[in-house]
Tab-separated table of C-alpha atoms and ligand atoms in Angstrom:
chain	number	residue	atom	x	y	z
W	1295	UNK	CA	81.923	103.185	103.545
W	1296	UNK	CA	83.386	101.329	106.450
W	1297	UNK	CA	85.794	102.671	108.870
W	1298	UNK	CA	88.787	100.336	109.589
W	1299	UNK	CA	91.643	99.479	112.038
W	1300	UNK	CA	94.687	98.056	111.962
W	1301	UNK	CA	94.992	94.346	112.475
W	1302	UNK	CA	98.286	93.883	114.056
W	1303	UNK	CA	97.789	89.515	113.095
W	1304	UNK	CA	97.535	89.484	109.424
W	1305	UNK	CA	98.943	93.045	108.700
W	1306	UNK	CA	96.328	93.753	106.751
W	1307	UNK	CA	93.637	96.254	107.525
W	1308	UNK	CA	89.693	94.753	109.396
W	1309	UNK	CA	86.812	96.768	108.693
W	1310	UNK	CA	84.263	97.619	111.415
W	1311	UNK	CA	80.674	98.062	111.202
W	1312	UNK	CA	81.150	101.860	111.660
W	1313	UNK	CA	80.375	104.337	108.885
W	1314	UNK	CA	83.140	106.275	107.930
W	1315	UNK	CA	82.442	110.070	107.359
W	1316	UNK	CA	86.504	110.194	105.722
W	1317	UNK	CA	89.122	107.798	104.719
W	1318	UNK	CA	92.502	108.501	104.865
W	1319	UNK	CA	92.627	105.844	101.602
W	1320	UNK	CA	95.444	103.960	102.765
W	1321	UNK	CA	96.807	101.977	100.244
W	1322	UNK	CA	99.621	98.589	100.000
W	1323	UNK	CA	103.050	99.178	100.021
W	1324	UNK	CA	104.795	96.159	98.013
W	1325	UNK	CA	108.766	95.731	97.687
W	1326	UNK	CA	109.548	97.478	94.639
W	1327	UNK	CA	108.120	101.007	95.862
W	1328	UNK	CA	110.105	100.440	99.511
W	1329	UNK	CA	113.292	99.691	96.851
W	1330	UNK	CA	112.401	102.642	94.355
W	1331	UNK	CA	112.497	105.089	97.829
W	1332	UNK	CA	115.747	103.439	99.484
W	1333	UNK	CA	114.235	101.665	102.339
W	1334	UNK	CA	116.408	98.399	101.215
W	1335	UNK	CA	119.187	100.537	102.898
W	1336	UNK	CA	117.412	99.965	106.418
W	1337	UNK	CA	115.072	97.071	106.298
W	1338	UNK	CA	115.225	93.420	104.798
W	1339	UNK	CA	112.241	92.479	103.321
W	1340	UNK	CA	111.327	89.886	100.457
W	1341	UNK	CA	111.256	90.953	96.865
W	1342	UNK	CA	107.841	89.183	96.301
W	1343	UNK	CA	105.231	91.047	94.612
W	1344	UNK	CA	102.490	88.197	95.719
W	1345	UNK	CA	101.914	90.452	98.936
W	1346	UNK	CA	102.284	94.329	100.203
W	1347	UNK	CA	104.712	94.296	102.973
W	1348	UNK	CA	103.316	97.344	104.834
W	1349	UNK	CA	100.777	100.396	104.261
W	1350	UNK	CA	100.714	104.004	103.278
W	1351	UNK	CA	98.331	106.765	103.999
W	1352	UNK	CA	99.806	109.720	102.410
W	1353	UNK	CA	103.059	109.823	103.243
W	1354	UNK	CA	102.810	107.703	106.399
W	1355	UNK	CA	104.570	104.122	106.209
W	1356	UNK	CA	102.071	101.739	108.378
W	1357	UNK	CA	103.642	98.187	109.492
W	1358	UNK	CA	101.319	95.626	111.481
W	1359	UNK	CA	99.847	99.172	112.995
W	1360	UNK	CA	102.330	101.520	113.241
W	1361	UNK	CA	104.154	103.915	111.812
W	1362	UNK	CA	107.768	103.099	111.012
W	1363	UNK	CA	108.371	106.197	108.659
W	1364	UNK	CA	107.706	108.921	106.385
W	1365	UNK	CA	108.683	110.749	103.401
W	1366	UNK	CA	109.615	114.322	102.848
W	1367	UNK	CA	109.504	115.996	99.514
W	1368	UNK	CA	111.212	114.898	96.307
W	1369	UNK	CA	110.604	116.196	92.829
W	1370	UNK	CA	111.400	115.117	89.293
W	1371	UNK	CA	115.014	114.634	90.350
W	1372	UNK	CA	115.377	114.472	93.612
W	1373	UNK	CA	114.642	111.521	95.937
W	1374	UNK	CA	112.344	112.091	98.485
W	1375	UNK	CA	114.037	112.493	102.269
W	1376	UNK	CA	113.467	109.389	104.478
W	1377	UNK	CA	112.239	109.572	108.001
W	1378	UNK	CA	112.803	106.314	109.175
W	1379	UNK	CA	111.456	106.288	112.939
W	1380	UNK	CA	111.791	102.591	113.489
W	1381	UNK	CA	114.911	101.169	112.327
W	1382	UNK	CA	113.936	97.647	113.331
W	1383	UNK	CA	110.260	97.219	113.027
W	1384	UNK	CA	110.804	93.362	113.680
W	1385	UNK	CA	113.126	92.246	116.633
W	1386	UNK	CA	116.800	92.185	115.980
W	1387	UNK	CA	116.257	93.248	112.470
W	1388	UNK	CA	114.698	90.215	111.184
W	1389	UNK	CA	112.845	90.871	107.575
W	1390	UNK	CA	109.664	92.516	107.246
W	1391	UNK	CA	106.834	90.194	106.960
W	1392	UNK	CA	104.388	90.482	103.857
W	1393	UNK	CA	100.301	91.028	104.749
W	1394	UNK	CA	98.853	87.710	104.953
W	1395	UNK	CA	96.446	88.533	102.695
W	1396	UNK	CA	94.091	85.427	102.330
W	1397	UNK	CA	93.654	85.720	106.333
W	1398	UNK	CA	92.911	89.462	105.474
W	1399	UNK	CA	89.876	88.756	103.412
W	1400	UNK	CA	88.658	86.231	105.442
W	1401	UNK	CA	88.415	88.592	108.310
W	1402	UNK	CA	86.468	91.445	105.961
W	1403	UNK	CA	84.451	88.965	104.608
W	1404	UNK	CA	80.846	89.395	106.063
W	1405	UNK	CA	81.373	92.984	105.520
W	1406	UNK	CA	82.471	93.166	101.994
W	1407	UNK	CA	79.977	90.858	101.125
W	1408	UNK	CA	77.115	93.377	102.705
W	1409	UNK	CA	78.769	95.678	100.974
W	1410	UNK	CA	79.401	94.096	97.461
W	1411	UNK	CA	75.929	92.569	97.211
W	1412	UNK	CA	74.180	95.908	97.930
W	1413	UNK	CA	76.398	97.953	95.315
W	1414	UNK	CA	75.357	95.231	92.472
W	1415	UNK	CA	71.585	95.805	93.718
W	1416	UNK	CA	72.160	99.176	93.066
W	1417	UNK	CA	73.583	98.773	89.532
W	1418	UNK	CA	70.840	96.261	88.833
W	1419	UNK	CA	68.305	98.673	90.154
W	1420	UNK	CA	69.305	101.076	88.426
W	1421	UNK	CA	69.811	99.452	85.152
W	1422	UNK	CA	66.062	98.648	85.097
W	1423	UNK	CA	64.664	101.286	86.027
W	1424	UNK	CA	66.609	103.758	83.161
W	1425	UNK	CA	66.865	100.823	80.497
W	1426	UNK	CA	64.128	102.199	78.388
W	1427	UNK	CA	65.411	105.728	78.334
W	1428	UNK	CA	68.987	104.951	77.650
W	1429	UNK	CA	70.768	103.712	74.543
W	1430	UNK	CA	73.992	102.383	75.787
W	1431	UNK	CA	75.027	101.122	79.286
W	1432	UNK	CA	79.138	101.460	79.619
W	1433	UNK	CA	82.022	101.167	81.778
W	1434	UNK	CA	84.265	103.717	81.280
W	1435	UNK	CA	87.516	101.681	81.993
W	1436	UNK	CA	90.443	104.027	82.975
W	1437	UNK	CA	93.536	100.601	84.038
W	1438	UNK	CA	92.973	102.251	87.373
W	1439	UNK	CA	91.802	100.347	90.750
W	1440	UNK	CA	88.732	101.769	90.764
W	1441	UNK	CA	87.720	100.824	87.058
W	1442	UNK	CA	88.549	97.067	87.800
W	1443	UNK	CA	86.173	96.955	90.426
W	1444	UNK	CA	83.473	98.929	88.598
W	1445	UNK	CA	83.632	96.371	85.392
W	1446	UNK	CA	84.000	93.220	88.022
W	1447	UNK	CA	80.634	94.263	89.906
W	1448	UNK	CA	78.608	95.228	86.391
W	1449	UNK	CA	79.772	92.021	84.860
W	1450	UNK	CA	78.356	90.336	87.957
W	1451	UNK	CA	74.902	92.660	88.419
W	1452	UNK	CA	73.896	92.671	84.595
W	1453	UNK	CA	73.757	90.646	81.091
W	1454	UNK	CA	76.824	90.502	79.365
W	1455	UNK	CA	75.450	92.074	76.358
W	1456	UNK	CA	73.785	94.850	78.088
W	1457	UNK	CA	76.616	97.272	78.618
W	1458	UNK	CA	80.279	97.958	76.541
W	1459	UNK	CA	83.178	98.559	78.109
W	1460	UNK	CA	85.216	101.561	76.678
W	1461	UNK	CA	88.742	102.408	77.509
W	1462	UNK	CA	89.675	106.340	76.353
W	1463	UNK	CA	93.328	105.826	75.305
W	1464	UNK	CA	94.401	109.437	75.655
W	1465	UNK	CA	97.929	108.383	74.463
W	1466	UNK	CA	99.764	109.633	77.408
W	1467	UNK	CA	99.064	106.461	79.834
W	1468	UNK	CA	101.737	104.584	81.515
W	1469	UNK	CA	103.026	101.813	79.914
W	1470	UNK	CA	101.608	99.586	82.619
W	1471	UNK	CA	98.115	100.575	81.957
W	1472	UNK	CA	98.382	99.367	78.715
W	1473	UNK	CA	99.475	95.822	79.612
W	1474	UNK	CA	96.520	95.866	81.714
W	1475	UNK	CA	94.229	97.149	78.800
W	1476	UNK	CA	95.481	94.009	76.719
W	1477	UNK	CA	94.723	91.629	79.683
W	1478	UNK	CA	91.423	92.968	80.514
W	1479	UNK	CA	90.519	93.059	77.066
W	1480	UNK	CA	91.033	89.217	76.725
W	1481	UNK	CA	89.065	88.916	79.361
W	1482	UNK	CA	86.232	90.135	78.425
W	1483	UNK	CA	86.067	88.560	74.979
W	1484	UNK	CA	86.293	85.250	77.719
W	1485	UNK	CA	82.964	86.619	78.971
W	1486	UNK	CA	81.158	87.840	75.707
W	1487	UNK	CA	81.580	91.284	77.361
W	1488	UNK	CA	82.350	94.113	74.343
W	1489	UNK	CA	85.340	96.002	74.920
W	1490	UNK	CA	86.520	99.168	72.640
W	1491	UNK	CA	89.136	101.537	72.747
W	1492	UNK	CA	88.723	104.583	71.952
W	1493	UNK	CA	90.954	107.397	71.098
W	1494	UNK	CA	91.147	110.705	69.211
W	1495	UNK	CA	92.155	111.289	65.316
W	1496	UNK	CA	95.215	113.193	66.676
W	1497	UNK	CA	98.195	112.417	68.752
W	1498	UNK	CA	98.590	114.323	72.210
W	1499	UNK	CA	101.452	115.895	70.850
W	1500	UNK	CA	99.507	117.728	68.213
W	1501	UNK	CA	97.202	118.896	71.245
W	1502	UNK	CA	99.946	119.717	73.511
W	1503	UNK	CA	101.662	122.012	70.860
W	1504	UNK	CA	97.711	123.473	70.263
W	1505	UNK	CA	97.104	123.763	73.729
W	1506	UNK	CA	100.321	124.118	75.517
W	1507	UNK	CA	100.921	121.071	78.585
W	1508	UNK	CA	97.390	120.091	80.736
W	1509	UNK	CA	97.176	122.266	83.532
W	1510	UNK	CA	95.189	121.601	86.794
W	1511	UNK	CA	92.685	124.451	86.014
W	1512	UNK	CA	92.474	123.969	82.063
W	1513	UNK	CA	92.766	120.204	81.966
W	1514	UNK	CA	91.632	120.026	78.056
W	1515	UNK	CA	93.157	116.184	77.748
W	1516	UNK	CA	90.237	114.906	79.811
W	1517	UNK	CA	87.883	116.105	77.334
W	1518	UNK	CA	90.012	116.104	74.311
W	1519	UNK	CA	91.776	112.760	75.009
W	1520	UNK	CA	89.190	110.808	77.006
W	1521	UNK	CA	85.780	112.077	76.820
W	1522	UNK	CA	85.149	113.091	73.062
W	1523	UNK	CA	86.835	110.114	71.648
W	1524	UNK	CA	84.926	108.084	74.140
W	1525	UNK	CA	81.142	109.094	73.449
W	1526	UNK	CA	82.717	109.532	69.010
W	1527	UNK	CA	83.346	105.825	69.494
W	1528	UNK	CA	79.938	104.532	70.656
W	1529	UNK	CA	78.317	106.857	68.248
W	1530	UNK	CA	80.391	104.952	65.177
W	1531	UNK	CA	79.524	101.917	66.909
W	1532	UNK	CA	75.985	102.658	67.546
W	1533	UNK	CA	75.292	104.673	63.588
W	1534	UNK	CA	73.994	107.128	65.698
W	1535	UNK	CA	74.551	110.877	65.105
W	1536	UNK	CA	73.698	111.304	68.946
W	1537	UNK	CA	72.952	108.972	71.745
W	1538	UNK	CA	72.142	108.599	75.287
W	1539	UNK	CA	74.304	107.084	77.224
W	1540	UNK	CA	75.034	106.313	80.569
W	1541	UNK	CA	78.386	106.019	81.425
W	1542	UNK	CA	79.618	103.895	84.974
W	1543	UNK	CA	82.691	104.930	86.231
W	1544	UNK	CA	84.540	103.805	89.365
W	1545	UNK	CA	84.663	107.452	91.129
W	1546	UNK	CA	84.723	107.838	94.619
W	1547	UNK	CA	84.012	110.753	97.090
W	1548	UNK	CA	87.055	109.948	99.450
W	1549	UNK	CA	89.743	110.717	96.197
W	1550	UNK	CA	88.590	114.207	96.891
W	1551	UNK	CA	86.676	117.225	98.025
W	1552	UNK	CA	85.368	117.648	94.951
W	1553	UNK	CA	83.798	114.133	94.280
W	1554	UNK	CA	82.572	114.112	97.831
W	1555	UNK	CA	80.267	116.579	96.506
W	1556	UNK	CA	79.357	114.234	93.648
W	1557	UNK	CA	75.380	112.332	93.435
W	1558	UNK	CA	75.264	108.841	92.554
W	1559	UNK	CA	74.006	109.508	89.429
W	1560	UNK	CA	73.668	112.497	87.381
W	1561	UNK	CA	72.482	113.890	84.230
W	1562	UNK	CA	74.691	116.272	81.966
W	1563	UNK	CA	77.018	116.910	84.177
W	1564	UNK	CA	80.168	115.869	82.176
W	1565	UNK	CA	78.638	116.031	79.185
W	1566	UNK	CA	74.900	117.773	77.403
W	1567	UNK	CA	72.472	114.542	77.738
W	1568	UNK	CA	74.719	112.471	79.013
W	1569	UNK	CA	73.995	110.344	82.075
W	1570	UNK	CA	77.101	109.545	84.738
W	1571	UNK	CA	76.312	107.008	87.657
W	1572	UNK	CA	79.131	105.846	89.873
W	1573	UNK	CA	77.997	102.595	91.747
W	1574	UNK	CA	81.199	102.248	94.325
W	1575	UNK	CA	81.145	106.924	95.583
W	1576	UNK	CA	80.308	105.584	99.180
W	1577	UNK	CA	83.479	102.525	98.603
W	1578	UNK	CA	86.621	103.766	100.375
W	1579	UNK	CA	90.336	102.642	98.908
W	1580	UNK	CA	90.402	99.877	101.752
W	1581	UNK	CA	87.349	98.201	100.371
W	1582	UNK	CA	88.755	98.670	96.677
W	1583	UNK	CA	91.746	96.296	97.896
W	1584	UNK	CA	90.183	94.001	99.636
W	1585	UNK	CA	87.792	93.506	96.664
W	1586	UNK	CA	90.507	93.291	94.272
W	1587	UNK	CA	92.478	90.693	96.665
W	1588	UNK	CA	88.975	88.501	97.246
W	1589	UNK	CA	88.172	88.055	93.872
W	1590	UNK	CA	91.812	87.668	92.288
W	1591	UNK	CA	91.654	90.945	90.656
W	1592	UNK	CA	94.429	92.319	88.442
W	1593	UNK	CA	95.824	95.733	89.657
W	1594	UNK	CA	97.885	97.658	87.455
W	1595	UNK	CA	101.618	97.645	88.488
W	1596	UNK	CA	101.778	101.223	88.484
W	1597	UNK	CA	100.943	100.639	92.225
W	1598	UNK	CA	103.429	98.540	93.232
W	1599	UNK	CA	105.626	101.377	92.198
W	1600	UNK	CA	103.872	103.581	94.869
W	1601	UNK	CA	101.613	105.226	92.903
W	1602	UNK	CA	98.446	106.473	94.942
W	1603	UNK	CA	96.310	107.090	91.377
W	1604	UNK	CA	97.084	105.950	87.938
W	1605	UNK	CA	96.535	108.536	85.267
W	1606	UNK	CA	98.872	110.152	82.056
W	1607	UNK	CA	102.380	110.267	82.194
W	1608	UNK	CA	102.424	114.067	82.287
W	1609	UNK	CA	99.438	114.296	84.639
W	1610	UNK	CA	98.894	118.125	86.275
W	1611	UNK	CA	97.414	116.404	89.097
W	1612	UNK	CA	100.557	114.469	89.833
W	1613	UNK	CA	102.695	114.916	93.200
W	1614	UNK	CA	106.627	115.410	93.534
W	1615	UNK	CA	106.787	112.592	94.857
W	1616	UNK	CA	105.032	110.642	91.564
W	1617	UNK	CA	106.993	112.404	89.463
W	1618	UNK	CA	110.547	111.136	90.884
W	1619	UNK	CA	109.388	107.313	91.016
W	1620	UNK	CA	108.270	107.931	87.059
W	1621	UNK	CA	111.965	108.656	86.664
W	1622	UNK	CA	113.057	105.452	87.919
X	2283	LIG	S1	94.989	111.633	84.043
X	2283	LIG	FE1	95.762	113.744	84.155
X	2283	LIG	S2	96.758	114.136	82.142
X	2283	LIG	FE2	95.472	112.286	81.925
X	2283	LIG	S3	93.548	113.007	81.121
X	2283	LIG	FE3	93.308	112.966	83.339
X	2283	LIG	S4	93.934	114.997	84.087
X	2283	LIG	FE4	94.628	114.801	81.965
C-alpha cells in the first residue's frame, strides 16, 4: 500500500504516506538463515531469534540501508555463491546489530493504524452487506504470513461465531507449519473461534504416483490437496450437499503479476459458486511484518530459515535457492 525507506536508526524499515504502485517485498533476515548461507564466516552477529538482524529483497542483503551482499545461485545441493560487498558493515568488525523492532513499530504506527482500521472496515463492510446470501464466512488458513494477518484482522472486524477457520492440510507442508497449525489452533479455541482441518481421503503419495510430481503449469495439489478437501469439509460440517461460501484468504497483488490482476472480491473464480475476497491485495510484505511485530504475532519459522513464501515441501513454485536451505 505504502511505499517505504530505510531507517538507518532502528534498522527497521518507516513507511511514508506515498502509495506504492510495486513493492520489492522485502522481508527480515534473522541469524539462522545468515548461518544456513555461511555469512557466520564473515560477520559476528547474535544468535537471537527475538529480532532480524538485516533485510532481503530478493537476493539483496539490506543492513541499516545498504546493501552488504548478495547471493548467486544454488540448487538442491549446492550452496548458493556469496557476494559479500561489505566485509565490515559495523566499524572494526564489531557484531551486527539486530532491528530494534519495538522502535520500528512505533515509528509505522499512525500509518498502520490508517491502514489496519480501514482493512477491518472493509471486512466488516463486506460481511454485512453479503451475510444474507452466503452460508459460511472462512479463513482459509495456509501457516503462511499472510494467513496470520488475515485471521488476526477477521477475528478483530467480526463475531467470533460468524466465520470458521479452515486449514487445507495437503500433507506435503513443512514441518514448521504444522507446529504453527497446533498453536493457532489453541488459540482460537481461546477465542471461541472454530478451527478445522481439512484434508483429502488419500495421501499425496497416492496422487503423486496418479498424477506424476506438481508442476508449475498443472499444479493439481492445489485443488486436489487444498481446495476440494477444504469446501468437502464445510459441506460435512454444514450437512449440506452444496453451499455458498465465501472464502478470505490473505493474497496479495505484490507476490505476483498474476494476483496484481486479482479484484478484491470475486465470484467463481476458484471454484463454480464460490465467493473469494482477499481483505489485505493492496497490503505489501512490509506492512505484513510490521503487523505481525505490533500485535505479537506468531510467524512460522520457516522464515527465519530464509524462506520468502511458505508452501509444500516439494513446491513447483520453489527457487534453487529454497530448495538448498530445505536440505539443511
Ligand atoms: S504450495 Fe506448491 S505444492 Fe503446495 S499446494 Fe501450493 S502449489 Fe502445490
Amino acid at each position: 500500500m505504502y511505499q517505504y525507506i530505510w531507517d538507518t536508526e532502528t534498522g527497521g524499515l518507516l513507511l511514508t504516506s506515498e502509495i506504492s504502485k510495486f513493492s520489492k517485498e522485502p522481508r527480515p533476515v534473522y541469524f539462522r538463515e545468515l548461518d544456513i548461507l555461511g555469512f557466520g564466516v564473515h560477520w559476528s552477529y547474535p544468535r537471537d531469534d527475538n529480532a532480524p538482524i538485516m533485510w532481503a529483497e530478493a537476493n539483496n542483503y539490506i543492513y541499516r540501508g545498504r546493501r552488504i551482499a548478495s547471493t548467486k545461485g544454488g540448487s538442491l545441493y549446492t550452496r548458493p555463491e556469496l557476494v559479500i560487498i561489505e566485509e565490515n558493515p559495523e566499524p572494526n568488525g564489531a557484531p551486527l546489530v539486530p532491528v530494534d523492532v519495538q522502535k520500528m513499530c512505533r515509528r509505522n504506527a499512525d500509518l498502520m493504524e490508517t491502514l489496519v482500521q480501514e482493512t477491518i472496515q472493509k471486512i466488516y463492510n463486506t460481511y454485512m452487506k453479503y451475510r444474507d446470501r452466503i452460508d459460511v464466512f472462512y479463513v482459509a488458513f495456509s501457516g503462511g504470513k499472510d494467513s496470520v494477518v488475515t485471521l488476526d484482522l477477521v477475528q478483530r472486524a467480526l463475531p467470533h461465531d460468524q466465520f470458521k477457520v479452515v486449514f487445507g492440510n495437503t500433507d506435503m507442508e513443512f514441518s514448521t507449519t504444522i507446529d504453527l497449525i497446533s498453536d493457532i489452533k489453541q488459540k482460537c479455541e481461546r477465542q471461541d473461534i472454530d478451527f478445522y482441518i481439512a484434508e483429502a481421503p488419500f495421501s499425496s503419495e497416492e496422487s503423486w504416483r496418479t498424477f506424476g510430481p506438481p508442476a508449475r503449469k498443472i499444479r493439481w495439489c492445489c485443488t486436489v490437496h487444498k481446495t476440494a478437501p477444504v469446501v468437502n469439509k464445510l459441506c460435512e460440517i454444514f450437512e449440506f450437499k452444496k453451499l455458498k461460501a465465501m472464502m478470505l484468504t490473505g493474497v496479495r497483488g505484490d507476490e505476483s503479476a498474476a494476483r496484481s490482476e486479482y479484484d478484491d472480491l470475486s465470484i467463481g473464480k476458484k471454484l463454480s459458486g464460490q465467493y473469494s475476497f482477499h481483505p489485505i491485495l493492496d497490503w505489501s510484505s512490509t506492512e505484513v511484518y510490521l503487523y505481525i511485530y505490533q500485535n505479537g504475532l506468531l510467524l512460522n519459522d520457516a522464515y527465519k530459515l530464509g524462506f520468502g513464501r511458505v508452501g509444500c515441501i516439494m513446491c513447483p513454485n520453489s527457487s534453487e535457492k529454497h530448495e538448498f536451505i530445505k536440505q539443511q
